[in-house]
Amino acid sequence: MTMLELEDIETFYGQSQVLFGMSLSIKEGEVVTLMGRNGMGKTTTIRSIMGLTPARGGRITFRGQDITALPAYRIAKAGIGLVPEGRRISPNLSVEENLIATASKGTSGNGKWTLQSVYQLFPRLQERQTSMGNQLSGGEQQMLAIARALMTNPELLILDEATEGLAPLIRQEIWACLTRLKKDGQSILVIDKNIKALSEIADCHYIVEKGRIVWTGNSVSLAANSKIKHRYLGV
Amino acid sequence: MDGLLLLEQVLNGFQLGLLLFLLAAGLTLVFGIMDMVNLAHGSLYMMGAYFCATFTGWTGSFLVGALLTIPAVFLLGVIVEMIALRNLYARDHLDQVLATFGLILFFNETTRLIWGPIGLSIPLPEFLSSTVEIIPGAPYPVFRLAIILMGLLVAGLLYFIVARTRLGMLIRAGASNREMIGALGINIRLLFTLVFGLGAALAGLAGLMAGPILSVEIGMGEGILILTLVVIVIGGIGSIKGAFIAAIVVGLIDTVGRSFLPEILKLVLSDDSASTAAPAISSMLIYLLMALVLAIRPQGLFPPKGVGK
Amino acid sequence: MSSPDLLIIDKLVKRYDGLLATDDLSFSLREGELHAIIGPNGAGKTTLIKQLTGEIASDAGAIHFDGRPIRRLSEPARSHIGIARSFQITSLFPDFTVLENVMLAVQAHQGHSFRFWRATGKEERLIEPARALLDDMGMEDSADHLVAALSHGEQRQLEIAVALATKPKLLLLDEPMAGMSSEDSGHLVEILRRLKSRYSILLIEHDMDAVFSLADRITVLVYGRAIATGTPDEIRDNEEVRRAYLGEEA
Amino acid sequence: MTLLSPRVLINAALLLLLAALPFLTDMMGDSYYTGVTSRVLILAIAATSLNLLIGYGGMVSFGHAAYLGLGAYIVGIGAFHAIEDGIDWMLNGYYQLAATLILSALVALVIGAISLRTRGVYFIMITMAFAQMLYFTAVGIETYGGDDGLTIYSRSDMLGLIDLNDEKSLYYLIFFSFLAVLYLMHRLVGSRFGAVIRGSKSNEARMRAIGFSPYKYRLTAFIIAGTITGYAGFLMANLNDFVSPSMMHWTRSGDLIIMIVLGGIGNLFGPLYGTIAFMALEELLSSIPLTIGGLNVGEYWQIIFGPLLILVVLYARNGIDSFLPGTRERAK
Amino acid sequence: ADPVKIGFVTTLSTGAGAIGQDMRNAVDLAVEHLGGNMGGRPVEVIYEDDAFKPAVGKQKTDELVKKDKVDFVAGYIWSHVLMASYKSAVDNGTFLISSNAGPSALAGKLCNKDFFSTSWQNDTTPEAMGEVLNQRGVKKLYIMAPNYAAGKNMVTGVERTFKGKIVGKDMTKFPAQLDFSAELAKVRAAKPDALFVFYPGKHGAQFLTQYSQSGLADSVPLYTTFTVDSISLPRIGKMAEGSLMTLFWSPDLDNPANKKFVTDFKKKYGHYPSHYGAQSYDTIMLINSAVEKVQGDLSNHDAVRAALKEADFNSIRGDFKFGNNHIPIQNFYLRQVVKDADGNYTTKIVSTVYKDHQDSYAKDCKMN
Ligand SMILES: Nc1ncnc2c1ncn2[C@@H]1O[C@H](COP(=O)(O)OP(=O)(O)OP(=O)(O)O)[C@@H](O)[C@H]1O
Ligand SMILES: Nc1ncnc2c1ncn2[C@@H]1O[C@H](COP(=O)(O)OP(=O)(O)OP(=O)(O)O)[C@@H](O)[C@H]1O
Ligand SMILES: [Mg+2]
Ligand SMILES: [Mg+2]
């Protein structure tokens, strides 16, 4: 069953168009990646899905419901959890407050992510429990952003550069965690430059170039296609 | 300076401080926590007083009037927020100052249009307009005791809400991080509207408490607004605790300063120059206090955690 | 071939409430070397940079730069003796053009700015060095663009250009690759390789490919302490570093 | 930027109109407008200097009217002692001017030195506090009329160089002063000093990291703006023949801010447009010849003015400037 | 014929607009009583709003003088607005008639041949009050007034004539003191025989409310000037009932002109006129008397001035005559707040304190 479907999305910042007919789809339980160089529109795609920069053209459906024109909070409530680019931690809340302020049991109401379980995932956060958001190091903020999204117990988890600025060890832990999540049937949309790690867990990759999807396929065909990798990802 | 008089003046200062706090609470909530400079807070305070006077007139009872006033001002706040202010949260303070200054003009003149220029009065019921003798030889108005009580009540309640509840966290988070909190599933627009309404209701409460003693008239909000701004700046913008302490300090300094400054100045100046200098200095006292506090602590006495550096 | 030490840090301490962000830290940086600092998140790397630039005060210890103690110097004063930094989170003048960003940094090091009359737009003494620097960084095409309109990668590059414009002896770079695509970070590695010969650089980075290919020496920070210092190979093989930071990577 | 863009033409036309104004009013036989325009231009001088702080430097000073009062009181006090006590030299305009400039600069130095340690709303409030202290000082000084103010029976004596009692001479003194201030601002903002001021508004942390100490530059800008406004006060006293504490009240400082926002902040001509618009609105709205249900609409003009301010803030963020043709000059 | 043009500057907007409105009502009534005519010429009154700001008042005066070219400028509630506007009028040779403000400067040193007043000099009313206190045997007096020019004038006035001891004096913050509890506590502690206050306009209501709540009313009787007036009485009458004040006029003053004024005013506007209105009514009547005297020919400035100075008209205060400084020489009465037959609050005259009283600054006026 399709979880999220984008059809011909067009998005603008003011007058300047950034997405030119972006289409992609994510099935339930799938891990999908969005790849591409800087400034190609990956984050913008996410912002359109979340209703933060609503699409002016095209249609977005989430679990059968049209969410194109819904306000962000309704989309989040419908079951999408976001780890945004740039962390966006609340500076004047403590770590724990950041986690519980927006926590939710999820749409099914039996969410399994709780304070205990995210602290288990990121012990460093528990150590910094009472620190204010603006006192955290860059990496600690990143962990908090991920934990915060998990605490909403989403149907679909979106990670936009979620491993940026994290120590290698933590990065590995996050990949391991995503692998576990996938095993539990969590649907995930992920943006990251770490192709190797992505290839191991993703079912499907989309490559974005100038606001469009230019290539799509699974890890095997991506690995085989070094021309594509070089041309669109610069590796 | 005899001891009983000093005691009475301290009580007076405490009461003025708590009245200021009633007003400062709503202001600091909207100002500090939602990061919105709302100069029209004084106007909402005025509306509280006018509504209460009107409702008291209709119903013949101050208590009923007061109970009707609070939801009415809440509603007014919500309407104002929806029409004029909700698009200003993301703007800089200058824009907010200007727009809400526009609101002050609008409210003052509309009030004059509706209620006329003369002002109203709020008659108090018998039991509130009497006095009790808590300090021997100095009967104290019961209504002023009621103000003290109300101030303490609001302080406790607000502190609890903002520091302890999830609602409080969301309000604090929303200011710095509006978009993100929305993307995490919170209807921030509604939340802000409600919080603004809460701020308005607090202003209205202050107005209906102040109305019976400070008189109800056009422009009553401006003078006290400045005083209130001074209070929240001294206390550290956005800090309920800071507003509370600063309000009481300002109330005490103002009252005690006013009553004993001439005597104190006479110790160093001639009688004549002391009595001319005293009123001028006492007018400046709270500004001096603010300048002093900010010169030493540029963020006020109790800047809330996690804002700025 | 060990050159003299440009920067010596001795028993430096920074305390936040109960937390020791920098804990009796000592190490030195040699003239002309690229010294990388790595360590888990929250180890105190950014804090160290802030202490070096003077943005925050240290609680104890000493910092010697170019042979003189600098712990008591203000942030601008340290910039004037040759310490420059880039920010972990991009920090530029968004409503200025790229050229103006660099010009301002150039201006900061040409004596005082109490000059009220001449238009900076006509001052060759500012424009010339700024353009030269942009050419050097390969950014000449975007010189007249507003910073706000640049892509993330270009902004990160400009961060470094602005720092270089102050003609520093020591360059402190806080995660310059963060958020860059592989292509752009590859490009930046090239630039740093070129700069390496001309400046002494302290590099903080979680991108291990970059660190291992650029660094002359690496110091590993954990909980505010240096647990190891050595060449890239030594660090790669250090069991403790693997456990605390690297994991299977590298 | 082309030299003769429509925007430049409009600005030039406005200046020309102002240059010719006394003769135009002569032709209409109505010298009232010369006086009104003099007032507008004096306020525009004050607003332009405030724009250096707010528009270019991000320092929202809410006490700027204090300097207006300061300059005006120097003239008033000079005239007072010259007439009451026969101290003739106190009427000398050059002494008065020197005293005005020195005193405003000193006061700005003191206020700025303390206030500039704070940021944002704290800065707004502390500058207002200092201005209020000056206001209450003026209210408290009985010799100079206290709250009633001081009537100035003799304008500054410029020793024959220029006769301030002559309406036209005074007008041109004001007009050329305004032009000078405008040009000064233009140079200042584009200079190295201006770059530091603008940079400190844009990103203070970065300024410090590249080696600037913004404080002393900000303080200098604060003193420059205060001194210019003090000079405007000197002119205002000579125009009004009167000075009172109400000139320094915080609401007057608010008016100055409204003027520059109406005109478009961080823009050379903005304050002039804003001042004109502010004064014109006040005049036009308050004389709306409309009576509804026995109520004279003009007397309730603030019911219109208030929401108008809100509309400007909401929909015309650069004030009048956003209605002028051509693109806005970027806050240089 | 061309109309006689009168500019009338008062405060119509802001909270103080109530006073201006009362003055305008009285002026309209006066013009109506004159049948819209003065000396055979129609009358045109141009009202301007000073918005309670000196700068605005000055500009409006300029506009009236230079643009509208009025023959007389009148009105002015506030001393500071009058002081700011004063030169604009007299320097241009336009007659200026104050309908309320009475700063000491204009009565003394700075008096001017083209300046007239139909009200009083600030000090005189409290001087009468000082006299009243003497008559009533008050030995220990406590004084409260706001700390600004008029407040200081009032205090000076009382101190000049009061013979007992002043046991306490508080000059409170101006413009806005919110709370008087500290001062009232001091009053209680000082145990005076009487309390004299001056709190004009809105401060009056505020003071009275707090005074009555403090319970002081039983022990320390209250004497006021310009604190309670017909504008505020409907609102604060209950608290002010019985309190005593001095003034040159009262609605019940017994003379034909006043009867007509008060009756017609009440008929037209439904409430008592205030002294502001009474003074404004007199302003128009004064101008009318001068215009009649010169038969509508205003071209001879000196003749008009002489005619004004004669003040040959039926004033609401009975006889009207100017002192050498063009300020009225007049009676002062002690008045008390009472309820009239219809249950409305008003004041009634208790006694005459002064007959033909002149202000003490007149001697400084070098004009003759
Ligand atoms: N707020 C904005 N206003 C105007 N243009 C914007 C804005 N945000 C992004 N853009 C532009 O939109 C384009 C796409 O940006 P987007 O952030 O979606 O890229 P991205 O693929 O996520 O890149 P990155 O890997 O750097 O995060 C870029 O050219 C960028 O300059
Ligand atoms: N202002 C502050 N108040 C309290 N604690 C702080 C403050 N600033 C930083 N810290 C704490 O100090 C520690 C070191 O932070 P720092 O930013 O130096 O880490 P870092 O090594 O740069 O980490 P990262 O790699 O994640 O950027 C962290 O645990 C952080 O939470
Ligand atoms: Mg992105
Ligand atoms: Mg860091």
XYZ file of C-alpha atoms in Angstrom, chain A residues 6 10 12 22-23 28 39 43 52 63 81 86 104 113 115 120 122 170-171 175 177 187 196 201 221:
25
model
C 3.932 13.112 -4.821
C 5.752 22.547 -8.328
C 8.213 28.371 -5.475
C 8.647 16.456 -8.674
C 7.087 12.989 -8.358
C 4.459 1.225 3.529
C 20.670 23.273 -3.876
C 14.886 20.166 1.327
C 5.914 24.507 5.252
C -2.194 7.248 3.189
C 7.694 13.018 11.778
C 19.633 22.541 10.598
C 2.487 12.210 20.834
C 8.888 5.703 21.515
C 11.549 9.145 26.968
C 18.459 4.455 25.488
C 21.129 8.493 22.800
C 27.007 8.005 16.428
C 26.434 8.028 12.722
C 22.223 3.734 10.631
C 18.864 2.262 14.408
C 8.490 3.856 6.607
C 27.371 3.770 1.197
C 19.237 -0.033 4.032
C 21.302 -0.645 -9.942
